Structure formats: structure tokens, C-alpha cells
Amino acid sequence: MYSERMMCPALEKRIMSAAEAASFISSGMTLGMSGFSTGAPKAIPLEIVKPGNVRDLTVIQGAGLGLLDELALSGAVSRYCAFQWSRNMRSAINAGKVAFSDIHLGQLADKIRGGTFGKIDYAIIECARINEDGGIVPSISLGVSNVLLECADKVLLEINKAVPAEIEGMHDVYKNDLRPLDGVLERKGEPVFRCDLNKIAGIVITDEEEPKLSFRDTNEVYQDIAKQVLSLLDSEIREKRLPQEFTLQAGVGGVANAVLQGLSEGGYKGLNMFTEVLADGALGFIGSGVISEASTTALDLSPKGLKTFFGNIDFYKEHIVLRPLEVSNGVSQITAMGLVAMNTALEADIYGNINSTNAIGMKMLNGIGGSNDFCRSAKLSIFITPSTAKNGAISSIVPMVSHVDSTEHDVDIIATEYGYADLRGKSPKERAAEIIENCAHPYYRQPLRDYYSGAVALCGPCQTPHDLSKALSWHQRFIETGSMKQD
Amino acid sequence: MYSERMMCPALEKRIMSAAEAASFISSGMTLGMSGFSTGAPKAIPLEIVKPGNVRDLTVIQGAGLGLLDELALSGAVSRYCAFQWSRNMRSAINAGKVAFSDIHLGQLADKIRGGTFGKIDYAIIECARINEDGGIVPSISLGVSNVLLECADKVLLEINKAVPAEIEGMHDVYKNDLRPLDGVLERKGEPVFRCDLNKIAGIVITDEEEPKLSFRDTNEVYQDIAKQVLSLLDSEIREKRLPQEFTLQAGVGGVANAVLQGLSEGGYKGLNMFTEVLADGALGFIGSGVISEASTTALDLSPKGLKTFFGNIDFYKEHIVLRPLEVSNGVSQITAMGLVAMNTALEADIYGNINSTNAIGMKMLNGIGGSNDFCRSAKLSIFITPSTAKNGAISSIVPMVSHVDSTEHDVDIIATEYGYADLRGKSPKERAAEIIENCAHPYYRQPLRDYYSGAVALCGPCQTPHDLSKALSWHQRFIETGSMKQD
């Protein structure tokens, strides 16, 4: 039974139960876990945080999903990094129960190597198989697993039989050498992790499904934003600023899917993706030839998407390569790819600064993720957002953002369902007009014009007009009244 | 007379007066000029902007200094990019007479190539000599001259006889290929610019000195900031997070010099610099062996520094390489160098966000320059600032910065004369304590603690406590009363 998945004789005696593996962990340790949403260990962590076992753990993971809910609820984790997509972890972070340093995902590997989190006591890594020579076949995400295996004192492995061993060959594992890739599918490394076998303290065999991912359905607003993005892309191609077969980075979700759908309907073929996460939608577009090559660090698939993927794994191997996060989000690779980067803003201000993380400047949502890795180095950087939130009570275009994750220097385009603002080469005063007139919801345009003209009248000669007594007053009004509306 | 400096027979008939060269330029054109502070053309631009000649010019230059004063005063320039270090240009920008888009200098080359500024009509480039084969020996800065020569429809050259022709061999000219350099002095390109000779519309021979640069003398505060930085560097080396012979990027000015002085007194030898600008101080440290290798895009030297440099040009050629801005500030090269980056903040907030450009959020000073290129990709990113400005009326540590140029995600260390805050891996709440207690001026510590604890009490569970009704009140008080002090 095990021999099909654990083929390395030298490691046979390290097979154990999840509870035995968990017993190595003690309070105060720093644990690195595989997983970029998917591909996280599923058995050992839950044993570790069982009541009374341990406390004060530091957990490092590329991007945490389902598992984080359990870890946060256990109270055993006091520090976490990096991206999180978990209601309970978010609550624990905002409550101050878990200390959270929000970093650029593209830099996580180097920060681990550079000692930002101190010594990594244990790496806990999900994999699909251990080969005869000790090569470890990764699961359906890579993230920072290669770095954790490199840096951790000891290693615990979970071989998840729910992941077909035929996934071997889809990954390209190597330490980022910063040299730009020649193409989206170029391979420089090995299909497996290598790790000093003496560090492997335990191997647990599991057969566990991924937590159920579901993505928001598309809606009219998303489709209207997508239309704006498509009109921009058409114009860029017409003006020869972008090749017909360009390379796209896009987050997961409704707008990205609607853009891909639009490209598909517009007859686009042979596009490339160089991105952080591929979701269900992208699989379909690979199948139909809209996307021909895709590079990612993770497959964020719903149960249905996973079934499609696992059922056609040889086909997808020809079109998808899974890379370490330090490569998928590496600034030299992103620069070399000449990417169109499309990321979601929580809010944007009239001068082009972007808040991606802190609602009303204070409450952490998920973290910055790779959004600034991509937008800072892309050839064309687009931020998208519906023009309002909470049924119009919040304007996504504000006088001044309440927190800045990507600065006015990083952003080329802001698009909402009403239009897009092209900020390239423009001064702040020129940007304000573009953003207010093209992007803001019609209801909020006059208040934004009033803010801007009031600021101009008040501030004297200056590059970036503001009335600092009112710059954050829209947010303050929302806190006090539940709406940014003035009446 | 000319033959020593203009050795290319095919170009002999293009030699003309500055006034003749200037007559090619008409209103509305986009001009790209050499110059990264130093090395700007000195004769043709002044002829162009003589009263009644032209209006509505766009000027693109890596970093403008003396010449910009004249251009701004002429009223002939309506758009400028990128860095500027000129009182009159700054006034024109803030007055809205010149539209100014403030971009990362490391991206200027790609933005020119990508069409952000439209077609470049003329490149006006200072050089030291034109060789027999048409190779153009650059002057004492490189900046974006290579890109301007590549992209411009037509070219005007100024051969400045005040620059010794022996400077040939100090430059390494090539289009950024993103591959990391093997070492600070590695050369990949040619010592000269190449350009289609048919594009060269005119050549003007000049003999003009650089505008007189002077740097602020060091003072006690600068020396105290330097002491804090030195104590940090010692600790990093002791903890083996930094090699003994590390590579430094530093802006010009008093603190950088005091740090180099301290390193020299501490017995450091064989350091490298990979930076944007080298000033007088660095020449001395190269002479004394503290710095053994230096890469820069410009020499910003005072008349005295220029004399030293020109008098020992063969010695400095062994230790300095002048690179295109897209390489000196290229994120892959910066990442590969494992840099300690040290840049100056105008203000920092209690969560680690940095304002480098807009005084009180509004008035443009010089622009972001390369500060975010370096801090975003450095191995260790340090921002320095005196804890107060205007005799204590302004605290450089504020509840919320009034403009963000480098985000909390980009900054490792903030240092003032009172200490340094190590932000690595810390949550915003942990950062606030570090920054307030270690960096703020003692007078402002209690008001900052009061702000922070008031925000915590008010905001409920949240990652980044703020009281948005007061977050910018310190700046507002300064506007109203001339001081951030409360009494």
C-alpha cells in the first residue's frame, strides 16, 4: 500500500501516525508549512494544535486557507505569515491574538533565508510521493515549500494519496537565480524537492481532500469592469504597445474570469499566463486554446476543477508549470515577461494610490499577497474595483486612501464598471480628473470634484492638492454613520 | 581643434553653433536630455528656450539640476520627468505650470521605450568625444542617454571639452538584459554609445563647467544618525546576516558621508557600492581603500571633487563603472547585489510607511528618485531621518504619513539620531512601539503614545489602529499654527 507512494527504502522506518509526528512539536516552535491555499498539510497540524498540546507557535506558510481556521481557533498560534484567506485567522489577527507581518509574497523566500523569522524548527510539507532516490514529488502548490525544506532543522512529510502521483513532472523546483526565463514554460530545475534525508523526522500517509474552494459567480458589475479592461487591451494592441499574444497575470475571481471570457469571445488565442494562482476558469481557457501556456505557484481549484485537472493531468502538464513562489512572483521574471498585471483594489484615491489590505485603514482582510510584486514590475499595471461597495455606502474612489499598499508610482490604470483612468505620464492634477470622471460612481463624482476643487483653493501652489482636515472624512463618516454619503 | 574630439569624418559637416542646433526645435516637441544632475547639455537647451523661440516643450531627463532652473524660468517647458533638484522647476511644478509625473527612476528607460511620453523628437546629449567609428564617449553621467539615443527621431550632441576624453573606458553601455551582474565592476556592454549616424542632426562643441554642486556639511545630528546605522550594521555582521564586506547603496549627503566615515574609522575595508549617485565623499573613501568597487549612473561632484577625479582618472577607472540608469537602478541587479540600501525619509509613520516626496502631503520636493527601486529590492532597507525638522516644529515621526512613497511592506529599518526601529517580521502594533520609543524625538513620544493608545481604544479589533479624525491632525496643526506641537 505505502510502497507505491513511499518508494525510498532509507525512509521506511520514518512512517508514523499524525499524532506521533505531532508529538515532536513543542511550544514556542516556528513551523513552516506547505500550502498556497491548496497543498497544505492536512493531518499533522490538526494533531499539533489539539487542546493542551502546545502554545505560542509561529507559522510560516505561503498562503493559508482552510487549515488556518483550525489553527486560529486553537489559540496555539501567536504569529503568522504570510497571506491568509481565513475568517478565523483574520479575526485573530485583528484582535491582536496573532501577530501578523504583511509582506510581499515575492520576498517571503528571501526573508525566510535571511532570518526574519529566526530558525525554522520544523517544515511540514504535503507531497504526492517520495521516490526511490528520496526525491519528493510536490502536491498541487509549491509556495515556499522548497525554502522551508532547505532551511528547517527537521522535516515532517504528509504523502496525500488523494493527489495522483502522475502529477510528477508538472513542477519546476529550483532556488531563484534571478535570471529571466526565456518563456513561460521554460524549466530550469527538477520536478521534485531535494532535502537531506536525515532531516526527515516523520512521514504520514493521508488521503485527504482539499478544503472546498468556491469562487464568487460573475455578475453584471464584474462583466462591465471586464468590458473596460478589454477595451483598454484592444487599444494597447492597436497602438502597438502590447503584442497580440500578450502575457497576463490575474488574480482569481469574477472579473479575471469575465476578462478571459471576453478575450475568448473576441477571438484571442495563444495567450500566456504568468501568475501566482490558477483557478477553475483558467483550466477551461487552457482547454479551449485561449491560454496556451501558464506558469503559477498554485492551483486553487474547486472540487469540480480538481476532478477535471486530475482526470486530464497529462494534457495540463503540457500547458502548466508549477513554480516556487520566489520565481512566480520574482521581480526579474515578472519584468522580463512584459506582463499585463490585473489586481483588485479595495479602494483607490483620486491620485492613484491603492489600498489592497486594510478596510477603512484599519481592519486587515487577506494581506498584500503578490499584488505589488506584479504591479510594481509589470509592463502594464491595472487595478480593478467596483466603483462602490456595501450597496453604495462606500465609494471605492476616495479623496485619500486610508492605507497604501501600492503607490501612485506603481499604478498605470484604474478600472471600474464606469470606465478606466490612464495614469501613465500624468501629473496628480491630471490624474484626479481622469479618475473622478472615468472611474467614480456617478453619485460620488460631484462630492469628489468638490473635495478636489476645495483642496486646490485651500492649498496654494502644490503638486498634490489636499485638504488634510477632510482627506479622511469620508472614511470617518462611514465609521460614524455607516455610509460615506453626505446626506 | 575639433579633430581631437570629433574624429568621425562622416559627421564633420554636422558641426554647428548652439543657436543653429536649437533652431531645429519647435513648439510642442518632446526633448530627451542627457544628465543625471551632472552631464546635462549646457549650450543648446539655453538657446532653445530663449524668449520668443518655443513653448509647450516636454523634457525628459534622468535627474535635472542647474539647467532646469533656466528651463523652468523660461516658461517654455510644460511637462517634465523625472527627478528634479532645482528650486525653480520645483516652484513651476507646484504652481501647476509644469506637469510632473513622479516615477521610479529604475523604470524610466522602459517607460520611454514603452511610449509613456510619446515620440521623442530630439535627444540632446552631452559627450566627451566622438570616435572615428561614430562611437560616442559619454560624459560624467549616463542616466537614460542610451535610451534617448535609441528612441529619439533625431539627435543633437554637445561635445564638452571640459570633460577629459580619457574618461573613455569608464562606462558600460548596454540595454538592461535583467541578468544579475556577477560583481559590481562586471562589464557587459561597450564603453561608448552607438547611434544611427543619420539621426545626428547637429554637433556643438562646448567647453563648459558643471553647475557648482555643494553638499550640506555634516553636523551632530547626522553623526548621531550615522552612529545608529553603524551599530545596526555591526549587529547584522555579528549575527551573520550580513557579510563583513557588504555592498552599500546610499544617497548623497551628510548622513551617508558620516556612515562611510564611521565605517572607515571602524576599520572596514574593501566595501562595495552599487548606487545611483557618487559624490565627493565616496571619491575619498575609494582613495583610502574603504570602498574598493563602485557602480553608479552619475558622478555628482563639486568643482573640487571634479578636479580630483579628472586629475586621477586612470585610478578611478579601476574602481568605478558608470552604468545606464536602467542597470544602476534595475531591480534584478539590486536584488542580486544583496544590498544595504540607505535612503532619506521626509517623514515616517508609526507603522513604517515612508513619505519621501510631498511636504505636508502636498508640496513636491525633488521626486521619489531611486529610493523605492533600492529599498523595495534591497537585502536590508534602511530609511534615515532626523527626528524633527524646522527646529522641532515638525516631528518626522507622525501618526500617519501625509503621502506614501515606500510602504510598510518595503521598509526594514527606520533610524533617527535617537535610535533605530527594526521592523522586520513585526506586526503594525509591534512596529508602533519600536518606532515611537526608539526613533521619535523625546518631546513627541508622549503625544505619539497618546495617539496610539487613543486609536487602540477607539478602533476595536484591528490590525492597524487609527483614529481617522486625528490621523492627519499633526500636519493640519502645522498648517494652521506653524508647529505640530500641541501647546
CSV table of C-alpha atoms in Angstrom, one decimal, chain A residues 79 93-96 99-104 107 110-111 114 116-117 177-180 241 331-332 335-336 353 358 360-364 368 372-373 376-377 400 402-405 407-410 412 424-431 459 461-469 471-472 475-476 479, chain B residues 79 93-96 99-104 107 110-111 114 116-117 177-180 241 331-332 335-336 353 358 360-364 368 372-373 376-377 400 402-405 407-410 412 424-431 459 461-469 471-472 475-476 479:
chain,number,residue,atom,x,y,z
A,79,ARG,CA,2.4,34.7,15.0
A,93,ILE,CA,-5.1,38.9,13.6
A,94,ASN,CA,-7.4,41.9,14.0
A,95,ALA,CA,-8.0,41.0,17.7
A,96,GLY,CA,-4.2,41.1,18.2
A,99,ALA,CA,0.9,38.9,15.3
A,100,PHE,CA,0.8,39.4,11.5
A,101,SER,CA,3.5,41.0,9.4
A,102,ASP,CA,2.2,41.6,5.9
A,103,ILE,CA,4.9,41.2,3.4
A,104,HIS,CA,5.3,41.0,-0.4
A,107,GLN,CA,10.1,38.3,-0.9
A,110,ASP,CA,14.5,35.5,0.9
A,111,LYS,CA,13.1,36.7,4.2
A,114,GLY,CA,17.7,35.9,5.7
A,116,THR,CA,13.5,37.3,9.5
A,117,PHE,CA,11.6,34.6,11.3
A,177,ASP,CA,18.7,32.6,-9.7
A,178,LEU,CA,17.1,35.9,-10.8
A,179,ARG,CA,17.8,35.2,-14.5
A,180,PRO,CA,14.8,35.9,-16.6
A,241,ARG,CA,2.2,49.0,-27.1
A,331,VAL,CA,10.5,40.7,-9.9
A,332,SER,CA,13.1,39.9,-12.6
A,335,THR,CA,9.8,42.3,-15.6
A,336,ALA,CA,11.1,40.0,-18.3
A,353,ASN,CA,-2.7,55.3,-4.6
A,358,ASN,CA,-6.9,47.4,5.4
A,360,ILE,CA,-11.2,51.8,6.5
A,361,GLY,CA,-7.4,51.9,7.0
A,362,MET,CA,-7.5,49.5,10.0
A,363,LYS,CA,-9.1,46.1,9.6
A,364,MET,CA,-6.9,43.5,7.8
A,368,ILE,CA,-1.0,42.3,0.2
A,372,ASN,CA,2.6,44.7,-5.5
A,373,ASP,CA,5.1,42.2,-6.8
A,376,ARG,CA,5.4,47.2,-9.5
A,377,SER,CA,7.2,45.3,-12.2
A,400,MET,CA,-7.2,59.9,0.1
A,402,SER,CA,-6.8,55.2,4.3
A,403,HIS,CA,-3.9,52.8,3.8
A,404,VAL,CA,-1.4,52.5,1.0
A,405,ASP,CA,-0.2,49.2,-0.5
A,407,THR,CA,1.7,53.8,-4.5
A,408,GLU,CA,0.9,56.3,-7.3
A,409,HIS,CA,4.3,55.4,-8.7
A,410,ASP,CA,3.2,51.7,-9.3
A,412,ASP,CA,-0.8,52.6,-14.7
A,424,ARG,CA,0.7,56.9,-17.3
A,425,GLY,CA,2.9,60.0,-17.5
A,426,LYS,CA,0.2,62.2,-15.9
A,427,SER,CA,0.6,64.6,-13.0
A,428,PRO,CA,-1.5,64.2,-9.9
A,429,LYS,CA,-3.8,67.0,-11.0
A,430,GLU,CA,-4.4,65.4,-14.4
A,431,ARG,CA,-4.9,62.0,-12.7
A,459,CYS,CA,-3.6,74.5,-0.5
A,461,PRO,CA,0.7,76.1,-5.2
A,462,CYS,CA,1.2,72.4,-4.7
A,463,GLN,CA,1.7,69.2,-6.7
A,464,THR,CA,-0.9,67.1,-4.8
A,465,PRO,CA,-3.8,69.2,-3.5
A,466,HIS,CA,-5.4,68.1,-0.3
A,467,ASP,CA,-7.5,69.5,2.5
A,468,LEU,CA,-6.0,67.4,5.3
A,469,SER,CA,-8.9,68.3,7.6
A,471,ALA,CA,-8.9,64.0,3.4
A,472,LEU,CA,-10.1,61.0,5.5
A,475,HIS,CA,-14.0,57.1,6.0
A,476,GLN,CA,-14.8,58.8,9.3
A,479,ILE,CA,-17.5,54.8,10.7
B,79,ARG,CA,5.9,68.9,-18.9
B,93,ILE,CA,5.7,72.1,-10.7
B,94,ASN,CA,3.9,73.1,-7.5
B,95,ALA,CA,2.3,76.1,-9.3
B,96,GLY,CA,1.0,73.7,-11.9
B,99,ALA,CA,3.0,68.8,-15.3
B,100,PHE,CA,5.2,66.4,-13.4
B,101,SER,CA,4.7,62.7,-13.2
B,102,ASP,CA,6.9,61.2,-10.4
B,103,ILE,CA,8.1,57.8,-11.4
B,104,HIS,CA,10.6,55.2,-10.1
B,107,GLN,CA,11.6,52.3,-14.7
B,110,ASP,CA,11.2,51.2,-20.0
B,111,LYS,CA,8.6,53.9,-19.8
B,114,GLY,CA,7.0,51.8,-24.0
B,116,THR,CA,4.6,56.7,-22.0
B,117,PHE,CA,5.9,60.1,-23.2
B,177,ASP,CA,19.0,42.4,-20.0
B,178,LEU,CA,17.9,41.8,-16.5
B,179,ARG,CA,20.5,39.2,-15.8
B,180,PRO,CA,22.2,39.8,-12.5
B,241,ARG,CA,23.0,38.2,8.4
B,331,VAL,CA,15.5,45.6,-9.6
B,332,SER,CA,17.2,42.3,-10.6
B,335,THR,CA,18.3,42.1,-5.7
B,336,ALA,CA,21.3,40.1,-6.8
B,353,ASN,CA,5.2,54.0,5.9
B,358,ASN,CA,5.5,65.6,-0.7
B,360,ILE,CA,2.8,68.0,4.3
B,361,GLY,CA,1.4,65.6,1.7
B,362,MET,CA,1.2,68.3,-0.9
B,363,LYS,CA,4.3,70.2,-1.9
B,364,MET,CA,6.6,68.3,-4.2
B,368,ILE,CA,11.0,59.7,-5.5
B,372,ASN,CA,12.0,52.8,-3.8
B,373,ASP,CA,13.9,50.9,-6.5
B,376,ARG,CA,12.0,47.6,-2.4
B,377,SER,CA,14.7,45.1,-3.5
B,400,MET,CA,0.1,58.7,9.6
B,402,SER,CA,0.6,62.5,4.6
B,403,HIS,CA,1.9,60.8,1.4
B,404,VAL,CA,3.3,57.4,0.8
B,405,ASP,CA,6.2,56.6,-1.4
B,407,THR,CA,5.0,51.3,2.1
B,408,GLU,CA,5.2,49.4,5.3
B,409,HIS,CA,5.9,46.3,3.2
B,410,ASP,CA,9.2,47.8,1.8
B,412,ASP,CA,13.2,47.1,7.3
B,424,ARG,CA,11.4,43.0,10.2
B,425,GLY,CA,8.7,40.4,10.8
B,426,LYS,CA,6.8,42.6,13.2
B,427,SER,CA,3.1,43.4,13.2
B,428,PRO,CA,2.0,47.1,13.0
B,429,LYS,CA,1.3,47.2,16.7
B,430,GLU,CA,4.8,45.9,17.5
B,431,ARG,CA,6.2,48.4,15.0
B,459,CYS,CA,-11.0,51.3,16.8
B,461,PRO,CA,-10.2,44.8,17.0
B,462,CYS,CA,-8.0,45.8,14.1
B,463,GLN,CA,-4.5,45.3,12.6
B,464,THR,CA,-3.6,49.0,12.2
B,465,PRO,CA,-5.2,51.2,14.9
B,466,HIS,CA,-6.0,54.7,13.8
B,467,ASP,CA,-8.3,57.5,14.8
B,468,LEU,CA,-9.0,58.8,11.3
B,469,SER,CA,-10.4,62.0,12.8
B,471,ALA,CA,-4.5,60.8,11.9
B,472,LEU,CA,-3.5,63.8,9.9
B,475,HIS,CA,0.0,68.1,9.8
B,476,GLN,CA,-3.1,70.2,9.9
B,479,ILE,CA,-0.5,74.3,8.5
